[in-house]
Short mmCIF file of C-alpha atoms in Angstrom, two decimals:
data_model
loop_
_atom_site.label_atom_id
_atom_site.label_comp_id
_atom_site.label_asym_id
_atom_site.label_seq_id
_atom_site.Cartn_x
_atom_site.Cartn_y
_atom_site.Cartn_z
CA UNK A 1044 -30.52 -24.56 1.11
CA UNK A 1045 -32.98 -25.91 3.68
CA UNK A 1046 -36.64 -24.81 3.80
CA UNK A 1047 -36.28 -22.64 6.65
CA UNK A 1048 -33.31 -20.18 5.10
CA UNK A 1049 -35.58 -20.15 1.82
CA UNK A 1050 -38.47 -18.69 3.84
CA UNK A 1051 -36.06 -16.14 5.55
CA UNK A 1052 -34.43 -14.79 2.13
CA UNK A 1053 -37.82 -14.63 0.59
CA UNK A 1054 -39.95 -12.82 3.00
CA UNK A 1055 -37.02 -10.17 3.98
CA UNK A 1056 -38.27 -7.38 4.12
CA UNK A 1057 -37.26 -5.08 0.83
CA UNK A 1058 -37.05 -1.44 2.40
CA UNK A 1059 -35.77 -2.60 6.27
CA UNK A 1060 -36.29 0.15 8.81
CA UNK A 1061 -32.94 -0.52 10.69
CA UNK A 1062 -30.45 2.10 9.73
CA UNK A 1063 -27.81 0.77 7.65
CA UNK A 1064 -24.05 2.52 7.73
CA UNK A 1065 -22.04 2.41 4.54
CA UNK A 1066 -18.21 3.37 5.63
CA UNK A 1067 -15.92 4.74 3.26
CA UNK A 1068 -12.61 4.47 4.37
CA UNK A 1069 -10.73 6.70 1.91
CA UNK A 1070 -7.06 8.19 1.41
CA UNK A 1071 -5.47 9.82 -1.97
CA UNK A 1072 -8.96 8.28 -3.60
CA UNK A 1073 -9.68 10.83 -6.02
CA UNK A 1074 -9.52 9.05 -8.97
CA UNK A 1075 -11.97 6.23 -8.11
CA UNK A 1076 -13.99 7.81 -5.09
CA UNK A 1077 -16.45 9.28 -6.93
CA UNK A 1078 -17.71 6.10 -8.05
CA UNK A 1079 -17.57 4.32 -4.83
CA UNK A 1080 -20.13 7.28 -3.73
CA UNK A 1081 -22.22 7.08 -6.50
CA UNK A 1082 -23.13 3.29 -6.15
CA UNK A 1083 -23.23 3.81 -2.63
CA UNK A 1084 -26.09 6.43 -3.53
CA UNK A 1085 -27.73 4.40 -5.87
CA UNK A 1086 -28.67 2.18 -3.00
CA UNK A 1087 -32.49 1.42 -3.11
CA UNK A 1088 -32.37 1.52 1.00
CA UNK A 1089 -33.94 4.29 2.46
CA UNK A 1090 -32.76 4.37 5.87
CA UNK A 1091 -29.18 4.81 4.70
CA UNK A 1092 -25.94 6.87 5.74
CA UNK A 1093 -22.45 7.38 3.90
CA UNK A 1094 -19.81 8.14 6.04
CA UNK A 1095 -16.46 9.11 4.67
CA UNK A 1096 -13.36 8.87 7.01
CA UNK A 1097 -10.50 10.68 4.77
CA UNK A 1098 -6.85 9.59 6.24
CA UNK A 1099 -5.55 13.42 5.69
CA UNK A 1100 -5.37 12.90 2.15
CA UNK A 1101 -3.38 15.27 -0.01
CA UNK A 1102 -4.65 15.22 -3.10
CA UNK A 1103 -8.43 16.24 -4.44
CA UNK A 1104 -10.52 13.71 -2.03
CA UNK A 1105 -11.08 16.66 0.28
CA UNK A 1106 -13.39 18.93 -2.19
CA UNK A 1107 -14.90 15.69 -4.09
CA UNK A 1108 -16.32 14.64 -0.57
CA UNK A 1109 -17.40 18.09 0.17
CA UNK A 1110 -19.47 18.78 -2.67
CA UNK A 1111 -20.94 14.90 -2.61
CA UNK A 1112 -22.00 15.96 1.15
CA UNK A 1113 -23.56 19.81 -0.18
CA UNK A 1114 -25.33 17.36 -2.36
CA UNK A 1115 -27.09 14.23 -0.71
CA UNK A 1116 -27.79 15.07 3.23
CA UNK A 1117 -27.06 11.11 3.33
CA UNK A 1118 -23.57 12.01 3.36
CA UNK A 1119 -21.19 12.75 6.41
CA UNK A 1120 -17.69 13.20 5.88
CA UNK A 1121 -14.98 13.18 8.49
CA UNK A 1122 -11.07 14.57 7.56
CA UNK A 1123 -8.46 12.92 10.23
CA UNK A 1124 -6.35 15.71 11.10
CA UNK A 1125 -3.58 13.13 10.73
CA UNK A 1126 -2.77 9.52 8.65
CA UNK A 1127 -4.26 6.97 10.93
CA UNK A 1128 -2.59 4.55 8.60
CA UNK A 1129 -4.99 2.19 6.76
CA UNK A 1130 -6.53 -0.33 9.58
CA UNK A 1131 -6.80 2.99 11.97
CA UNK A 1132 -9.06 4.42 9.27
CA UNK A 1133 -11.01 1.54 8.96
CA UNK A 1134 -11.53 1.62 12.85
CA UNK A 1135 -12.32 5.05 12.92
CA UNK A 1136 -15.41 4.94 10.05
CA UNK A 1137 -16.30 2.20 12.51
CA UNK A 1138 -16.22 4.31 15.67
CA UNK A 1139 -18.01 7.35 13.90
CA UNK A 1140 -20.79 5.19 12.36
CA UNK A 1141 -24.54 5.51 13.81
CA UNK A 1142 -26.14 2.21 12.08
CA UNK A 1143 -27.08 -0.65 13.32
CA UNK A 1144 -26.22 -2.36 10.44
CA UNK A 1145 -22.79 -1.51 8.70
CA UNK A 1146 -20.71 -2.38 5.62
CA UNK A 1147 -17.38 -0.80 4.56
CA UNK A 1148 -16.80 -0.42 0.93
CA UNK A 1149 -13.38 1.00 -0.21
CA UNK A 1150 -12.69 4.37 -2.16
CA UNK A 1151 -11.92 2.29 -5.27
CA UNK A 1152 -14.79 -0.35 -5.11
CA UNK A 1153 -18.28 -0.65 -6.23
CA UNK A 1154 -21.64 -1.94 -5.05
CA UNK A 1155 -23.17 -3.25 -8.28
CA UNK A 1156 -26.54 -3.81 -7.47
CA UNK A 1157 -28.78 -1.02 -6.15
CA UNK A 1158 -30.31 -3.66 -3.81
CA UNK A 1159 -27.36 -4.50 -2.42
CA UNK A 1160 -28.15 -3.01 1.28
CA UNK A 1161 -31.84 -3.66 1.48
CA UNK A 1162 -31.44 -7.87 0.86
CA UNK A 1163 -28.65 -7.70 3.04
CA UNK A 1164 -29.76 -5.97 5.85
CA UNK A 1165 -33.64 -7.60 5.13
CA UNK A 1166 -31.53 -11.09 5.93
CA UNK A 1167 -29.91 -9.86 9.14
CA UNK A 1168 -33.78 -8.34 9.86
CA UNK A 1169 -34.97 -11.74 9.87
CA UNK A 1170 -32.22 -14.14 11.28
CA UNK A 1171 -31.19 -12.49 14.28
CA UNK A 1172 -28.52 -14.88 14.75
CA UNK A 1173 -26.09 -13.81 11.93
CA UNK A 1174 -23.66 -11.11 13.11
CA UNK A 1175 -22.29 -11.11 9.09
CA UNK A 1176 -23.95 -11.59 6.24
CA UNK A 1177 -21.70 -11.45 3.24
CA UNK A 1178 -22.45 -12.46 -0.99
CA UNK A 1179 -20.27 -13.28 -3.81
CA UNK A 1180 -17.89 -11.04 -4.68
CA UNK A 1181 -16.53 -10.55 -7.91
CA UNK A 1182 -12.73 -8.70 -8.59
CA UNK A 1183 -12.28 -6.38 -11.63
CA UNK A 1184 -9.31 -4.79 -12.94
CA UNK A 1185 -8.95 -0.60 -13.40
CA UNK A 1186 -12.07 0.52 -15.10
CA UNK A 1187 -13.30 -2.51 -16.96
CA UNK A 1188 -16.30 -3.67 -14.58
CA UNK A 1189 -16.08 -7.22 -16.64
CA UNK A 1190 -15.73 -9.39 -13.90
CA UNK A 1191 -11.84 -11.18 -13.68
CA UNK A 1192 -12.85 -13.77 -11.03
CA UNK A 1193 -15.63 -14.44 -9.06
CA UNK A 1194 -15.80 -15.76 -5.40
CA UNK A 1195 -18.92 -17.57 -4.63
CA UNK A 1196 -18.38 -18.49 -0.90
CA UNK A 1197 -20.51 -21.94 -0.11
CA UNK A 1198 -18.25 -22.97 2.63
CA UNK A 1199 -20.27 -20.12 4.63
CA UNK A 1200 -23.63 -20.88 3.05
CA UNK A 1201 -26.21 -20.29 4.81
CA UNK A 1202 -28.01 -23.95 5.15
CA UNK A 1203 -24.25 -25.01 5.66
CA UNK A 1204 -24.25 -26.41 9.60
CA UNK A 1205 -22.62 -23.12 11.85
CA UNK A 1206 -20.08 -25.88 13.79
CA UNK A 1207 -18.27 -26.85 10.45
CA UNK A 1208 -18.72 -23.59 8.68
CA UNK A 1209 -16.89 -21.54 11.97
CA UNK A 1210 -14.01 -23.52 11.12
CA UNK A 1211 -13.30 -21.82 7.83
CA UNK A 1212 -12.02 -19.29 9.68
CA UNK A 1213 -9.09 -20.99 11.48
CA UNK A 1214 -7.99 -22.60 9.24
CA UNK A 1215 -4.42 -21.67 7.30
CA UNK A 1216 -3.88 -21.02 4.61
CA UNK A 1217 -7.66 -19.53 4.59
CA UNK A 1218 -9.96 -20.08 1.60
CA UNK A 1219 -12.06 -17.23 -0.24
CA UNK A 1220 -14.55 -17.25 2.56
CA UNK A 1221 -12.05 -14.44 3.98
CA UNK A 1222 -13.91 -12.28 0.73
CA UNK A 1223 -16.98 -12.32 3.41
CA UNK A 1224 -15.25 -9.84 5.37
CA UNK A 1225 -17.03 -7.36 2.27
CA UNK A 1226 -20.60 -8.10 3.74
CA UNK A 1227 -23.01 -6.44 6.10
CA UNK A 1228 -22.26 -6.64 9.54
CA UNK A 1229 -24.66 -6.11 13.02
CA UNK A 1230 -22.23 -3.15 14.02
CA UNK A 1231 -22.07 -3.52 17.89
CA UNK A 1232 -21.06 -7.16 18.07
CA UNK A 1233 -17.94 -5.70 15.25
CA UNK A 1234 -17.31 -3.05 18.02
CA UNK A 1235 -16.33 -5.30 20.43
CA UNK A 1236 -13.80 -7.25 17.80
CA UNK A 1237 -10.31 -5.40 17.04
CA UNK A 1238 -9.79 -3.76 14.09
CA UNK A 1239 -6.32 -3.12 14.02
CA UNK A 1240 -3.54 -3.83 11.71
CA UNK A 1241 -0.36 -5.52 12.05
CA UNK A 1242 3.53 -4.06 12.06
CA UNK A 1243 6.46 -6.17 11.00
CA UNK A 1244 9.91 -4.30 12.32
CA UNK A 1245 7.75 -1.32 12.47
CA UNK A 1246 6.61 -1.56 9.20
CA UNK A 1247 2.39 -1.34 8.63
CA UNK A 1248 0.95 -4.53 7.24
CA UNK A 1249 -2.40 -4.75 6.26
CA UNK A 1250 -2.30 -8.63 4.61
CA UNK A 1251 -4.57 -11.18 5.88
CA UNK A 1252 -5.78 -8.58 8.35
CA UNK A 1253 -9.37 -10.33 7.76
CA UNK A 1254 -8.22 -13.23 9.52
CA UNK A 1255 -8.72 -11.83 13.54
CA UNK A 1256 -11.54 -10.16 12.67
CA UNK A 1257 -13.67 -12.80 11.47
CA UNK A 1258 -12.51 -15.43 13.73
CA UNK A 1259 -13.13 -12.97 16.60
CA UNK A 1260 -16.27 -12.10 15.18
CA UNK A 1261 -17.73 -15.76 15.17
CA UNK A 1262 -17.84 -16.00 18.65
CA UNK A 1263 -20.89 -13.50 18.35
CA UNK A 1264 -22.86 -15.47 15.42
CA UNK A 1265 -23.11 -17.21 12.40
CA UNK A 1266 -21.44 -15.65 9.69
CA UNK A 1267 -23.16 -16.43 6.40
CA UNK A 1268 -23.12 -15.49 2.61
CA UNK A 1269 -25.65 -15.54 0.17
CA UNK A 1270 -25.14 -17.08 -3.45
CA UNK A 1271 -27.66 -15.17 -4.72
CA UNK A 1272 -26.11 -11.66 -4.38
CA UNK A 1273 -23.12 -9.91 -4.89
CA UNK A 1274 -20.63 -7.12 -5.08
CA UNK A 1275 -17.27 -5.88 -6.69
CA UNK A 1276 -13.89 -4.85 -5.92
CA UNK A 1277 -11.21 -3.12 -7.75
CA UNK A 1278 -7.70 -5.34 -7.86
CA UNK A 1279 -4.55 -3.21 -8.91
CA UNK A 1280 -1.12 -3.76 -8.49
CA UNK A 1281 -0.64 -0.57 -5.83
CA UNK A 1282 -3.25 -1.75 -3.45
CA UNK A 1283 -1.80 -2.39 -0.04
CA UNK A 1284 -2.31 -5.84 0.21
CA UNK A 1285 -0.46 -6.53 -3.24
CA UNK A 1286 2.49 -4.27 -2.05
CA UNK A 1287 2.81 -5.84 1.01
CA UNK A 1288 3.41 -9.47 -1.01
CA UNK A 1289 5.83 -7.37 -3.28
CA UNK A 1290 7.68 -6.10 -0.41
CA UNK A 1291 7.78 -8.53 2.26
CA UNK A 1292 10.26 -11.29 2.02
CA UNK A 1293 10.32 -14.78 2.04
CA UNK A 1294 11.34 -14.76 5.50
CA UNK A 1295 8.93 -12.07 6.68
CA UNK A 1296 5.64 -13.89 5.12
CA UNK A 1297 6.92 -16.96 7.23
CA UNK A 1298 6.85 -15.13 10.33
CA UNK A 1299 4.07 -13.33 9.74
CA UNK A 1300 2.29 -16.54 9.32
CA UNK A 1301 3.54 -17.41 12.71
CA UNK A 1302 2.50 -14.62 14.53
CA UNK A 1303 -0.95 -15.67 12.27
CA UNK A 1304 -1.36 -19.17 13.56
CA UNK A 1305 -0.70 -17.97 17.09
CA UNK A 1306 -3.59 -15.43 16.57
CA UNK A 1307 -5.89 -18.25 15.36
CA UNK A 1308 -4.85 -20.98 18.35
CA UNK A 1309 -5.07 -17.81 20.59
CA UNK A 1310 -8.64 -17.16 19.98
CA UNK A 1311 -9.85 -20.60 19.31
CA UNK A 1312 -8.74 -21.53 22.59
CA UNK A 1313 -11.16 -18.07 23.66
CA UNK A 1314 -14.43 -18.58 21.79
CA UNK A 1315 -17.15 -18.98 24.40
CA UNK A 1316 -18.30 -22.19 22.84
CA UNK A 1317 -19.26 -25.69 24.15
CA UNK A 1318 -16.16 -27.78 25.34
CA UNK A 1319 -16.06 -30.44 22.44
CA UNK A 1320 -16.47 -27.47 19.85
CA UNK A 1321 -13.17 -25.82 21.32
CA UNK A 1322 -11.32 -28.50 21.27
CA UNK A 1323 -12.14 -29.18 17.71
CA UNK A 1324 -10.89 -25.38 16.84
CA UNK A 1325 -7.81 -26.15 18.63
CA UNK A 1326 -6.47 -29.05 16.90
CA UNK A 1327 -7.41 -27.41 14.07
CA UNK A 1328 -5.39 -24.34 14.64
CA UNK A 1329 -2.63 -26.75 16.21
CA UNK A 1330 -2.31 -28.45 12.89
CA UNK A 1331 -2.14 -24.95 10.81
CA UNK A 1332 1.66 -25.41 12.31
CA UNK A 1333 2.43 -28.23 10.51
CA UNK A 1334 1.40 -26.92 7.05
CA UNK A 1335 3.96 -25.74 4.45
CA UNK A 1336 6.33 -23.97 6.62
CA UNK A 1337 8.84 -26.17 8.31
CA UNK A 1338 9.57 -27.99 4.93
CA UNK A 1339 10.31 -24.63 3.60
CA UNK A 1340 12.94 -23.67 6.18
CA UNK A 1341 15.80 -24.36 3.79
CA UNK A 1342 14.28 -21.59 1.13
CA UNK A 1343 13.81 -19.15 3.83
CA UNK A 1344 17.92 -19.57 5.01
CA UNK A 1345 18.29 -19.31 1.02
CA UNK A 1346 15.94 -16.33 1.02
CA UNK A 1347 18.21 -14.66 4.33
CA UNK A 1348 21.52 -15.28 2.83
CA UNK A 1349 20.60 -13.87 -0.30
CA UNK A 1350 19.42 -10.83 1.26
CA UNK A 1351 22.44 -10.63 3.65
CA UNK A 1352 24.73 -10.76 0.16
CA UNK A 1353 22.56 -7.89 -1.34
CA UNK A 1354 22.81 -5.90 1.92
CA UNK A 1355 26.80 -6.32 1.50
CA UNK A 1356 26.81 -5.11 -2.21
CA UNK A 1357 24.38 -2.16 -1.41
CA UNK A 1358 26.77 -1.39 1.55
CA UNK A 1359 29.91 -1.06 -0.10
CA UNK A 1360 28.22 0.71 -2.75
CA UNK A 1361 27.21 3.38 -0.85
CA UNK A 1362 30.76 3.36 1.14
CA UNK A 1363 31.79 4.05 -2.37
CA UNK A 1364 29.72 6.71 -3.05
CA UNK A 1365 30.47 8.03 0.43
CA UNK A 1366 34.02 8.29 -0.73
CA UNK A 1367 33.51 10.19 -3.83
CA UNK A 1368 31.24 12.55 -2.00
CA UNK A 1369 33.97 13.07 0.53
CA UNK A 1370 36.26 13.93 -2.44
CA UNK A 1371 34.24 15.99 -3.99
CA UNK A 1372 33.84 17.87 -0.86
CA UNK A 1373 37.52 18.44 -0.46
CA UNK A 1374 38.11 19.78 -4.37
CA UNK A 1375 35.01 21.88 -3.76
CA UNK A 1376 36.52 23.36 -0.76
CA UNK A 1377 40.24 23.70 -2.54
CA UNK A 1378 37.92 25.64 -5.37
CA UNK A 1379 36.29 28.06 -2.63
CA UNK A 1380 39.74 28.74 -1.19
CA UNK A 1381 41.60 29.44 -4.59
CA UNK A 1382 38.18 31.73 -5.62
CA UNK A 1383 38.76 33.56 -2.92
CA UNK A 1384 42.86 34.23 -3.49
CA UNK A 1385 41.81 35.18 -6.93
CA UNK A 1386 39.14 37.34 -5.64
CA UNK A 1387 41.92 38.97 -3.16
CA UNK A 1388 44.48 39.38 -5.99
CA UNK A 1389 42.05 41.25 -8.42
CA UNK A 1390 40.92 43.59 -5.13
CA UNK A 1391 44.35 44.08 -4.50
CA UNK A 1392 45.39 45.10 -8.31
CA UNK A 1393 42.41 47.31 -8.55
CA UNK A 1394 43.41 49.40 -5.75
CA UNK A 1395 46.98 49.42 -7.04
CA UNK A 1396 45.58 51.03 -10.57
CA UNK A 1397 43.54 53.41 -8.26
CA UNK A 1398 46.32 54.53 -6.38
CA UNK A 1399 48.45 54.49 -9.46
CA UNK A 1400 45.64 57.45 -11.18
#
């Protein structure tokens, strides 16, 4: 680290005046949320505010973020009257938030140190040329807070030069600088950078969704991360990102990539940056093409047939199915018909024995 970053992290201010925005995206969260909130209180910051954007959820989120709110006046919470789906959340805590400074922390993750918000936000204070200022982050698994890996993310370090460290972000596949997306950010240059997710034959996807954002975002300032801090988030099996490499094919992550690249070349070729500088983004983004894929074209046809072999045993298994329902509508309708003889006969016979009396 140079001399002049040293002097910046040590003389940030501890308690910064700016108003710092902590957005809790949150849907179905009750199991976890009430720890998100309570490290989110724990913040030593005391020009702080906790907004909680709940995506209609159905379970007990609603009443855990009412009586966190009755509690702390730091607290706002906003219910969507309907599922925004998970980026559209994210965008609207965004939207709602009144910081200049803002960080979002999910329903299931953790800030684990109470200083978290004030170095942060003390670092943006004093270099007003970061837009992003992110730490190591460290992933842990259900409720053990023993940390399962740990991301320390030098290729954004903060002495690093901003020319080669803006690259990190165009690059494919990305490294674990993409974990800097958990920092704090200055919130109106994030305004002006989309925050929306992705749809893959009309199916949400929310993997590698970091990727526009950031590279968007550089074109507004460095985007840095400090060694020296940190945070945690909660990996499990159901998040969305992990379903959405469970679900998605072969075939659709190779697309998706595609579409990915195209982003990346899109917006390098955008960036308001000197001539030489683009050019360098572009050939980088140019060569993200040429990695992996193409040589893997011969799995993917594997990966199609397969699936067009499996769509051909589910379909005649429900043309099966279809078959036996059919029959089983046609005895059940032979049943009805002889009931209802039966029932004839016996009202018949009955008023036979009547008359007979």
């Amino acid at each position: 680290m140079n001399s002049l970053d040293q002097g910046r992290i040590s003389d940030a201010a501890d308690k910064p005046s700016s108003l710092v925005t902590i957005g809790i995206p949150v849907f179905n969260g009750e199991k976890h949320l009430a720890q998100a909130l309570d490290s989110a209180l724990a913040q030593d910051c005391p020009n702080l505010e906790i907004l909680i954007s709940d995506n209609a959820s159905t379970d007990g989120t609603q009443d855990i973020c009412k009586e966190y709110r009755r509690r702390d006046s730091r607290i706002r919470y906003h219910r969507n009257k309907e599922n925004l789906g998970a980026s559209g959340n994210f965008q609207e805590v965004l939207k709602r938030a009144n910081g200049e400074y803002f960080t979002w922390l999910a329903c299931d993750d953790i800030l684990t140190r109470g200083d978290y918000v004030s170095k942060l936000a003390g670092y943006l204070d004093t270099n007003p040329d970061v837009v992003l200022c992110g730490c190591t982050t460290k992933a842990f698994v259900g409720e053990d807070l023993r940390a399962t890996c740990t991301h320390v993310l030098e290729a954004v370090a903060p002495e690093r030069d901003w020319k080669e460290a803006r690259k990190e972000f165009f690059r494919w596949p990305q490294t674990a600088c993409h974990f800097v997306i958990y920092g704090l950010y200055r919130r109106r240059p994030l305004l002006k950078v989309p925050v929306d997710g992705r749809t893959h034959w009309g199916r949400p996807v929310v993997l590698d969704m970091e990727f526009p954002i950031l590279s968007r975002l550089s074109n507004f300032g460095r985007i840095v991360s400090l060694p020296d801090m940190e945070r945690a988030y909660r990996s499990h099996a159901y998040s969305s990102c992990n379903r959405d490499v469970e679900e998605l094919s072969t075939a659709s992550q190779f697309w998706l990539a595609l579409r990915m690249k195209s982003t990346l070349l899109r917006t390098a070729a955008t960036l308001n940056v000197p001539a030489d500088e683009k050019w360098e983004l572009i050939k980088l983004t140019l060569h993200n093409f040429l990695h992996h894929p193409l040589g893997r074209l011969p799995e993917f046809r594997a990966d199609l047939e397969n699936q067009r072999v499996e769509n051909g045993i589910l379909r005649d298994a429900c043309e099966e199915r279809l078959n036996l329902i059919h029959q089983q509508d046609a005895a059940m309708r032979l049943m009805t018909k002889r009931i209802e003889e039966l029932e004839n006969q016996l009202a018949q016979t009955r008023a036979a024995d009547e008359n007979a009396r």
